[in-house]
PDB file of C-alpha atoms in Angstrom:
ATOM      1  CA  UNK A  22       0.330  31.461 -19.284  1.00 73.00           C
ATOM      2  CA  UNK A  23       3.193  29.277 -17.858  1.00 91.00           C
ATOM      3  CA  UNK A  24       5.801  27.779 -20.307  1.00 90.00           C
ATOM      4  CA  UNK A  25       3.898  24.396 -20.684  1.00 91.00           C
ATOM      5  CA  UNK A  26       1.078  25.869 -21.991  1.00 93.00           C
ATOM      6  CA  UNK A  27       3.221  28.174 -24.309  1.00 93.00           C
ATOM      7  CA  UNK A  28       4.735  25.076 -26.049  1.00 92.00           C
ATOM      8  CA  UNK A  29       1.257  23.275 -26.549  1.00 93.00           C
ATOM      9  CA  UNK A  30       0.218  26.059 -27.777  1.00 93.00           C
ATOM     10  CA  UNK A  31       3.490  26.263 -30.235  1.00 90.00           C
ATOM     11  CA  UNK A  32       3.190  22.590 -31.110  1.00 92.00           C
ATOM     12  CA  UNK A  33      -0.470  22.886 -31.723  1.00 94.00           C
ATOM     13  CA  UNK A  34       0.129  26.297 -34.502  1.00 92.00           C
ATOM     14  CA  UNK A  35       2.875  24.366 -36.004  1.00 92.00           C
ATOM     15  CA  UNK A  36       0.967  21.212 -36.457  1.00 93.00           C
ATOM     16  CA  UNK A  37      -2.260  23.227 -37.806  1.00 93.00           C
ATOM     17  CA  UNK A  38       0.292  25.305 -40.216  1.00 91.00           C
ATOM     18  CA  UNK A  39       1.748  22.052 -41.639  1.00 91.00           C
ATOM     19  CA  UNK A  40      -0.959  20.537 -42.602  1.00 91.00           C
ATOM     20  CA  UNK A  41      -2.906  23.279 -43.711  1.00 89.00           C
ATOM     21  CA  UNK A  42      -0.153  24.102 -46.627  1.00 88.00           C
ATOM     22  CA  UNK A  43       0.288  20.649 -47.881  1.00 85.00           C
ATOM     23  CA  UNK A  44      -3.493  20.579 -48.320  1.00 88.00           C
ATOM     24  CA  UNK A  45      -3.046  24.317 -49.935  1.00 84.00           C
ATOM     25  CA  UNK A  46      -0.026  23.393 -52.404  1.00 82.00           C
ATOM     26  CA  UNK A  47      -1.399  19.938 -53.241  1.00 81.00           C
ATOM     27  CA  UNK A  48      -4.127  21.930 -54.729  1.00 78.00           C
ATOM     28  CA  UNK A  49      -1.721  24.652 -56.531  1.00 75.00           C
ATOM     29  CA  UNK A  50       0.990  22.398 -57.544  1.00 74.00           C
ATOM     30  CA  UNK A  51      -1.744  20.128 -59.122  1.00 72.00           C
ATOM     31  CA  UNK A  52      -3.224  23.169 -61.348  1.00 70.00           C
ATOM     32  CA  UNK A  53      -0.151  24.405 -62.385  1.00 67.00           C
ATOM     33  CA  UNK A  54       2.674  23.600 -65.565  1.00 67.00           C
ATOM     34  CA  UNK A  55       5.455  24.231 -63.600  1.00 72.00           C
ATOM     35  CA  UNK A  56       6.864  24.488 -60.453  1.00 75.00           C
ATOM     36  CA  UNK A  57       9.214  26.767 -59.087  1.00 75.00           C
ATOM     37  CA  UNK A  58      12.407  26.178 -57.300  1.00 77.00           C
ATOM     38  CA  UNK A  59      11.754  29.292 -54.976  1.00 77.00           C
ATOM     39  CA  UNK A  60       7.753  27.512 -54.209  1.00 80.00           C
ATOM     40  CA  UNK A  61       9.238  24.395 -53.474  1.00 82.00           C
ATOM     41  CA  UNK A  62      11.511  25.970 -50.667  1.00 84.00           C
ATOM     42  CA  UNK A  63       8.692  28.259 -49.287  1.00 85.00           C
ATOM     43  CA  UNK A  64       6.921  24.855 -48.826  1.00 86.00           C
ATOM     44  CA  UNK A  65       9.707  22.985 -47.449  1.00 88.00           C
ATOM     45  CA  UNK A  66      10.414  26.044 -45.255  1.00 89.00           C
ATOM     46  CA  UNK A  67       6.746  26.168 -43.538  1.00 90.00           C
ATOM     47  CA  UNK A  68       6.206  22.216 -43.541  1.00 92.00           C
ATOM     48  CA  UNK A  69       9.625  20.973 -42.315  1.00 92.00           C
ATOM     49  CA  UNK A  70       9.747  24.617 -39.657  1.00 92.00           C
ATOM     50  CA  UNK A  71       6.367  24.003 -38.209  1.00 94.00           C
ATOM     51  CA  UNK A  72       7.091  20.347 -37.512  1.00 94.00           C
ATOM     52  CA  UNK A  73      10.449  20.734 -35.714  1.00 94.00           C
ATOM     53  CA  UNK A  74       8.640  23.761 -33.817  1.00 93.00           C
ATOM     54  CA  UNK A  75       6.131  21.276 -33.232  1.00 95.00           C
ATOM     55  CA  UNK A  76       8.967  18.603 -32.099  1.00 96.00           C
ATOM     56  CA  UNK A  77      10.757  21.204 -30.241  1.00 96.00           C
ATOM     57  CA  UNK A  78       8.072  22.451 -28.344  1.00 95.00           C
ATOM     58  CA  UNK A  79       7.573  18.909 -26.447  1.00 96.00           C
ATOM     59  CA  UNK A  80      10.973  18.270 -26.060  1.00 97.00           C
ATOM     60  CA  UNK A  81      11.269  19.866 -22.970  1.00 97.00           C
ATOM     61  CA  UNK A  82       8.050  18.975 -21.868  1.00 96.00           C
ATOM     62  CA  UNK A  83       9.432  15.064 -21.820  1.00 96.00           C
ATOM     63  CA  UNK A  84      12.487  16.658 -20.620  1.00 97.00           C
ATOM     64  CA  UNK A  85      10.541  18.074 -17.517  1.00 95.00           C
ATOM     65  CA  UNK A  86       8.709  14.766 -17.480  1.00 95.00           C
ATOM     66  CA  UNK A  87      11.541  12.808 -17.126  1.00 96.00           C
ATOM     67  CA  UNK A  88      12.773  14.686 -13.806  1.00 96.00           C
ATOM     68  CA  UNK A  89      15.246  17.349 -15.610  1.00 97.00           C
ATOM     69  CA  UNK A  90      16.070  20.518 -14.168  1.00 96.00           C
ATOM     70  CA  UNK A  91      14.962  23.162 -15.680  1.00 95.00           C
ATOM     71  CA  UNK A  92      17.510  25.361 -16.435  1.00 96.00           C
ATOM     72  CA  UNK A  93      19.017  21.306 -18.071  1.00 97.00           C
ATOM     73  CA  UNK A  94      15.861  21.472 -20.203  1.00 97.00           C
ATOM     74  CA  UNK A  95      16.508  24.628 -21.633  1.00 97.00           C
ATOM     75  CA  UNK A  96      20.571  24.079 -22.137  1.00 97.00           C
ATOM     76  CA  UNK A  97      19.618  20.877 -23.662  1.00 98.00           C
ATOM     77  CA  UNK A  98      16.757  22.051 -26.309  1.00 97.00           C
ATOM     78  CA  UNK A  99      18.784  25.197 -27.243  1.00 98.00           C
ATOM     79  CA  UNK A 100      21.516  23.245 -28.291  1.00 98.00           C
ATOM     80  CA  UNK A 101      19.986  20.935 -30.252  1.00 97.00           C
ATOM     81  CA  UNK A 102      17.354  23.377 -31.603  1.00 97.00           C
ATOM     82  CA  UNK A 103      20.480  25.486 -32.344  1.00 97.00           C
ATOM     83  CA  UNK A 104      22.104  23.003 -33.955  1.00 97.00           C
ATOM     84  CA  UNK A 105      18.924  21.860 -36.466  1.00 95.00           C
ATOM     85  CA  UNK A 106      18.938  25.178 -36.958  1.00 93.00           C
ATOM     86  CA  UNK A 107      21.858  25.630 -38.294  1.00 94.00           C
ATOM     87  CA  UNK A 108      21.798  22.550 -40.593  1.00 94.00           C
ATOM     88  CA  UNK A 109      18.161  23.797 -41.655  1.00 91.00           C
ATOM     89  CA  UNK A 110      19.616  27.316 -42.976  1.00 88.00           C
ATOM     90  CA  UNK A 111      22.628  25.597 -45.105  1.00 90.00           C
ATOM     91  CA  UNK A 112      19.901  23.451 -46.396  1.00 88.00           C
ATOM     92  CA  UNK A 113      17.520  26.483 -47.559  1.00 86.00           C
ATOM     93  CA  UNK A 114      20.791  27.866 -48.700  1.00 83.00           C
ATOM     94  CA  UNK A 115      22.031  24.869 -50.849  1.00 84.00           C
ATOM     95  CA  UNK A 116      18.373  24.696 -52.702  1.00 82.00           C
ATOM     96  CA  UNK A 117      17.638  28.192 -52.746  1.00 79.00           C
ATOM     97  CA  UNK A 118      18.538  29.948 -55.555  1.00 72.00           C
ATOM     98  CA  UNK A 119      17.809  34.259 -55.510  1.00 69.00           C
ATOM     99  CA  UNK A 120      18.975  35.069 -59.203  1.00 69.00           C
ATOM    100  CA  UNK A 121      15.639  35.199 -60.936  1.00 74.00           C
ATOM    101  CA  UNK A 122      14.339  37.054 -57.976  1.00 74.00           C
ATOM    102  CA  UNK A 123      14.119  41.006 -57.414  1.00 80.00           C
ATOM    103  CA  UNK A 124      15.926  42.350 -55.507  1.00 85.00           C
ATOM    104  CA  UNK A 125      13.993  43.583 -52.656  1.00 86.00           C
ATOM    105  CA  UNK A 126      12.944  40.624 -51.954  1.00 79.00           C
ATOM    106  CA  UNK A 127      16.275  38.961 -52.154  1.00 80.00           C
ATOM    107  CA  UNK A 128      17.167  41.889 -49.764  1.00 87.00           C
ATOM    108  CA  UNK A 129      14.491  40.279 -47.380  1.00 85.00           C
ATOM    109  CA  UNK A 130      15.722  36.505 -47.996  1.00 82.00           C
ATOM    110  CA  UNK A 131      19.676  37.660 -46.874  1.00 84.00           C
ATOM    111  CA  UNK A 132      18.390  39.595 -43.937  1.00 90.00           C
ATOM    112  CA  UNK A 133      16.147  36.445 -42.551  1.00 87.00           C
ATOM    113  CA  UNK A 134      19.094  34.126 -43.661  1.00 86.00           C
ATOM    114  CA  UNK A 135      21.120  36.531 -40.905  1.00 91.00           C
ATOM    115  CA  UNK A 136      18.933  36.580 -38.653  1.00 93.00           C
ATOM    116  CA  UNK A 137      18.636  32.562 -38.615  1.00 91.00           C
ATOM    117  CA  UNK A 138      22.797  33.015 -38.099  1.00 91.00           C
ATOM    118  CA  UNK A 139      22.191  35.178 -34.956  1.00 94.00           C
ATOM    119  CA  UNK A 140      19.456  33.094 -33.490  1.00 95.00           C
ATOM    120  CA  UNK A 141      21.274  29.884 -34.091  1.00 95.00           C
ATOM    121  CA  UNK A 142      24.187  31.238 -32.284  1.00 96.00           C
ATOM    122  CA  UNK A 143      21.990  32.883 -29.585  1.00 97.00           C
ATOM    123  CA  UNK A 144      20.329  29.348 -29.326  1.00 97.00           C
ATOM    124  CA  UNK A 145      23.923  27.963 -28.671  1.00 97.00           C
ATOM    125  CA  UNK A 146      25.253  30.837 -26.137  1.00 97.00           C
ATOM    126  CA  UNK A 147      21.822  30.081 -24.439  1.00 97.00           C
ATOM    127  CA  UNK A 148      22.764  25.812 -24.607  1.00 98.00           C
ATOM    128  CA  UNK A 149      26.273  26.602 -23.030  1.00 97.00           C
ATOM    129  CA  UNK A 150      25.266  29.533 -20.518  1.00 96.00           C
ATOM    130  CA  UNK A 151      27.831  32.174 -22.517  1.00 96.00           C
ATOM    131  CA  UNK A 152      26.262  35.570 -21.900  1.00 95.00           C
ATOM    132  CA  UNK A 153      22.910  33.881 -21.314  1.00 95.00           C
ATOM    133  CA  UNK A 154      21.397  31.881 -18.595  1.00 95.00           C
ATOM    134  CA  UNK A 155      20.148  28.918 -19.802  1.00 96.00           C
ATOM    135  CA  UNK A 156      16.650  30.215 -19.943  1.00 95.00           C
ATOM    136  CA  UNK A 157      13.478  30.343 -21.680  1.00 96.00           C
ATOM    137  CA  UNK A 158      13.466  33.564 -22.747  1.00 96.00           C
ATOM    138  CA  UNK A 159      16.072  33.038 -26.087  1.00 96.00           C
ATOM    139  CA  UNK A 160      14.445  29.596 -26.725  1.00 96.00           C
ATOM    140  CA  UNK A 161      10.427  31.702 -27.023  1.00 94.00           C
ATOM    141  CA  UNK A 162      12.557  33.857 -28.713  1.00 95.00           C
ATOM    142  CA  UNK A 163      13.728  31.374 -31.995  1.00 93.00           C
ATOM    143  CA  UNK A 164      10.202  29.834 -32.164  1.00 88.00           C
ATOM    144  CA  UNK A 165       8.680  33.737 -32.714  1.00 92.00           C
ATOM    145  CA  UNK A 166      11.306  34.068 -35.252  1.00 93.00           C
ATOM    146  CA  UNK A 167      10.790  30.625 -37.055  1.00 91.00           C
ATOM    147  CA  UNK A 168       6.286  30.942 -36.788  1.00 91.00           C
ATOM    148  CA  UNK A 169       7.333  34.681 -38.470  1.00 92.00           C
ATOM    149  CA  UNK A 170       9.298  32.799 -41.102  1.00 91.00           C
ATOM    150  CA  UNK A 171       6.637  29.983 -41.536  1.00 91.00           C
ATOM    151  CA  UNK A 172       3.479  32.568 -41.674  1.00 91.00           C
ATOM    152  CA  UNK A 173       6.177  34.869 -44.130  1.00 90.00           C
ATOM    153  CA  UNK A 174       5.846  31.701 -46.038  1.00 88.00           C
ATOM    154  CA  UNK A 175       2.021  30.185 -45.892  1.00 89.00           C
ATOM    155  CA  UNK A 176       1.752  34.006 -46.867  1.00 90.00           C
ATOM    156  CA  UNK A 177       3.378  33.701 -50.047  1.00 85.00           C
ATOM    157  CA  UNK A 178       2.076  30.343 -50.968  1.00 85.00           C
ATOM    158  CA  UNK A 179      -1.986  31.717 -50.216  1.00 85.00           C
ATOM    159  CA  UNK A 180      -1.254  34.633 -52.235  1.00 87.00           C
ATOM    160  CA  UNK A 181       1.421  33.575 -55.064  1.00 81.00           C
ATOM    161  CA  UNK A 182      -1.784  32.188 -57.049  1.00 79.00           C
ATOM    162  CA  UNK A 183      -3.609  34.943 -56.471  1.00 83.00           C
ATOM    163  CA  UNK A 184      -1.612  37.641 -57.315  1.00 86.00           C
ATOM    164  CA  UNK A 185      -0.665  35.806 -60.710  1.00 82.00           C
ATOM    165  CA  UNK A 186      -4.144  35.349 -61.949  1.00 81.00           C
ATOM    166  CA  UNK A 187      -4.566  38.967 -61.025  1.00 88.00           C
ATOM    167  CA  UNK A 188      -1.485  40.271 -63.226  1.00 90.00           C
ATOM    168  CA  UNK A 189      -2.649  37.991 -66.497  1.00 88.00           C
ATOM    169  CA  UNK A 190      -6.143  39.444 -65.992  1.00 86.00           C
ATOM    170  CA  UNK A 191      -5.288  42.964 -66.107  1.00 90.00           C
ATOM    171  CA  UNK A 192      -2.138  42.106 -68.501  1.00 88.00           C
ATOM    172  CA  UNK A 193      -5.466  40.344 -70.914  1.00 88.00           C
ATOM    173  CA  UNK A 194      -7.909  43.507 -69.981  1.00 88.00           C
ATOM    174  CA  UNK A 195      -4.712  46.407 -71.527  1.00 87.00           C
ATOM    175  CA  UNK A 196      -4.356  44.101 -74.464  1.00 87.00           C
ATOM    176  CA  UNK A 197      -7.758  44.575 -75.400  1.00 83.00           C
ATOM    177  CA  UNK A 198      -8.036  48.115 -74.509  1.00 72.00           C
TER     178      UNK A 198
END
């Protein structure tokens, strides 16, 4: 599978992925009282993620298109996917907010937040040929990482629901026992 067919694949998943969870949390956010902050950025986070993916992974295509070299294409969208990237994470990071949550999980929420630092700056090195060559390779590289963080999220969002009704069932069932 050549790179082309890589990112239509890419844009394709991210597209699917998008729409899929608004269709999911209109349904949720409909049936519930309230809404939590932390939701709310696991929805941003796959909807806004799969649709720059999805933006990102035609870039270079109509980079290509347009007579680019390829080693351009790649210096071009790992700088600005760097640089999105890097404005996305101070934006979870503004909204977010990790005190009402436990603390393995807000283990898990610092280590992807570092791990969005290092493959920003990767992304960048990769833009500017520091260390890397402006290839592929680091670019395939941040979309893995962001489809992990969106499928880490439509993960939570499926399940959230689920895993509620199931704690207020057997929370109602040792009441009665």
């Amino acid at each position: 599978m050549d790179h082309s067919d890589q990112l239509l694949t890419f844009a394709e998943l991210a597209i699917a992925l998008a729409g899929f969870s608004g269709i999911i949390a209109t349904y949720q956010f409909k049936q519930e009282e309230h809404v939590s902050r932390g939701r709310v950025i696991g929805l941003s986070m796959i909807v806004n993620i799969s649709l720059l993916a999805a933006l990102f992974s035609v870039l270079p295509l109509a980079l290509l298109n347009f007579g680019f070299a390829e080693r351009s294409v790649w210096a071009i969208s790992s700088g600005l996917a760097g640089i999105i990237w890097i404005a996305f994470t101070i934006y979870i990071g503004h909204n977010m907010s990790t005190y009402r949550v436990k603390k393995p999980v807000r283990i898990l929420f610092s280590f992807l937040f570092f791990i969005s630092a290092v493959a920003s700056v990767i992304l960048l090195l990769n833009a500017f040929g520091i260390i890397l060559n402006q290839d592929y390779a680091p670019y395939f590289a941040a979309f893995l990482l962001a489809f992990f963080m969106v499928c880490f999220n439509f993960s939570r969002l499926l399940m959230h629901p689920l895993w509620t009704a199931l704690r207020e069932h057997e929370a109602a069932r040792a009441a009665v026992d």
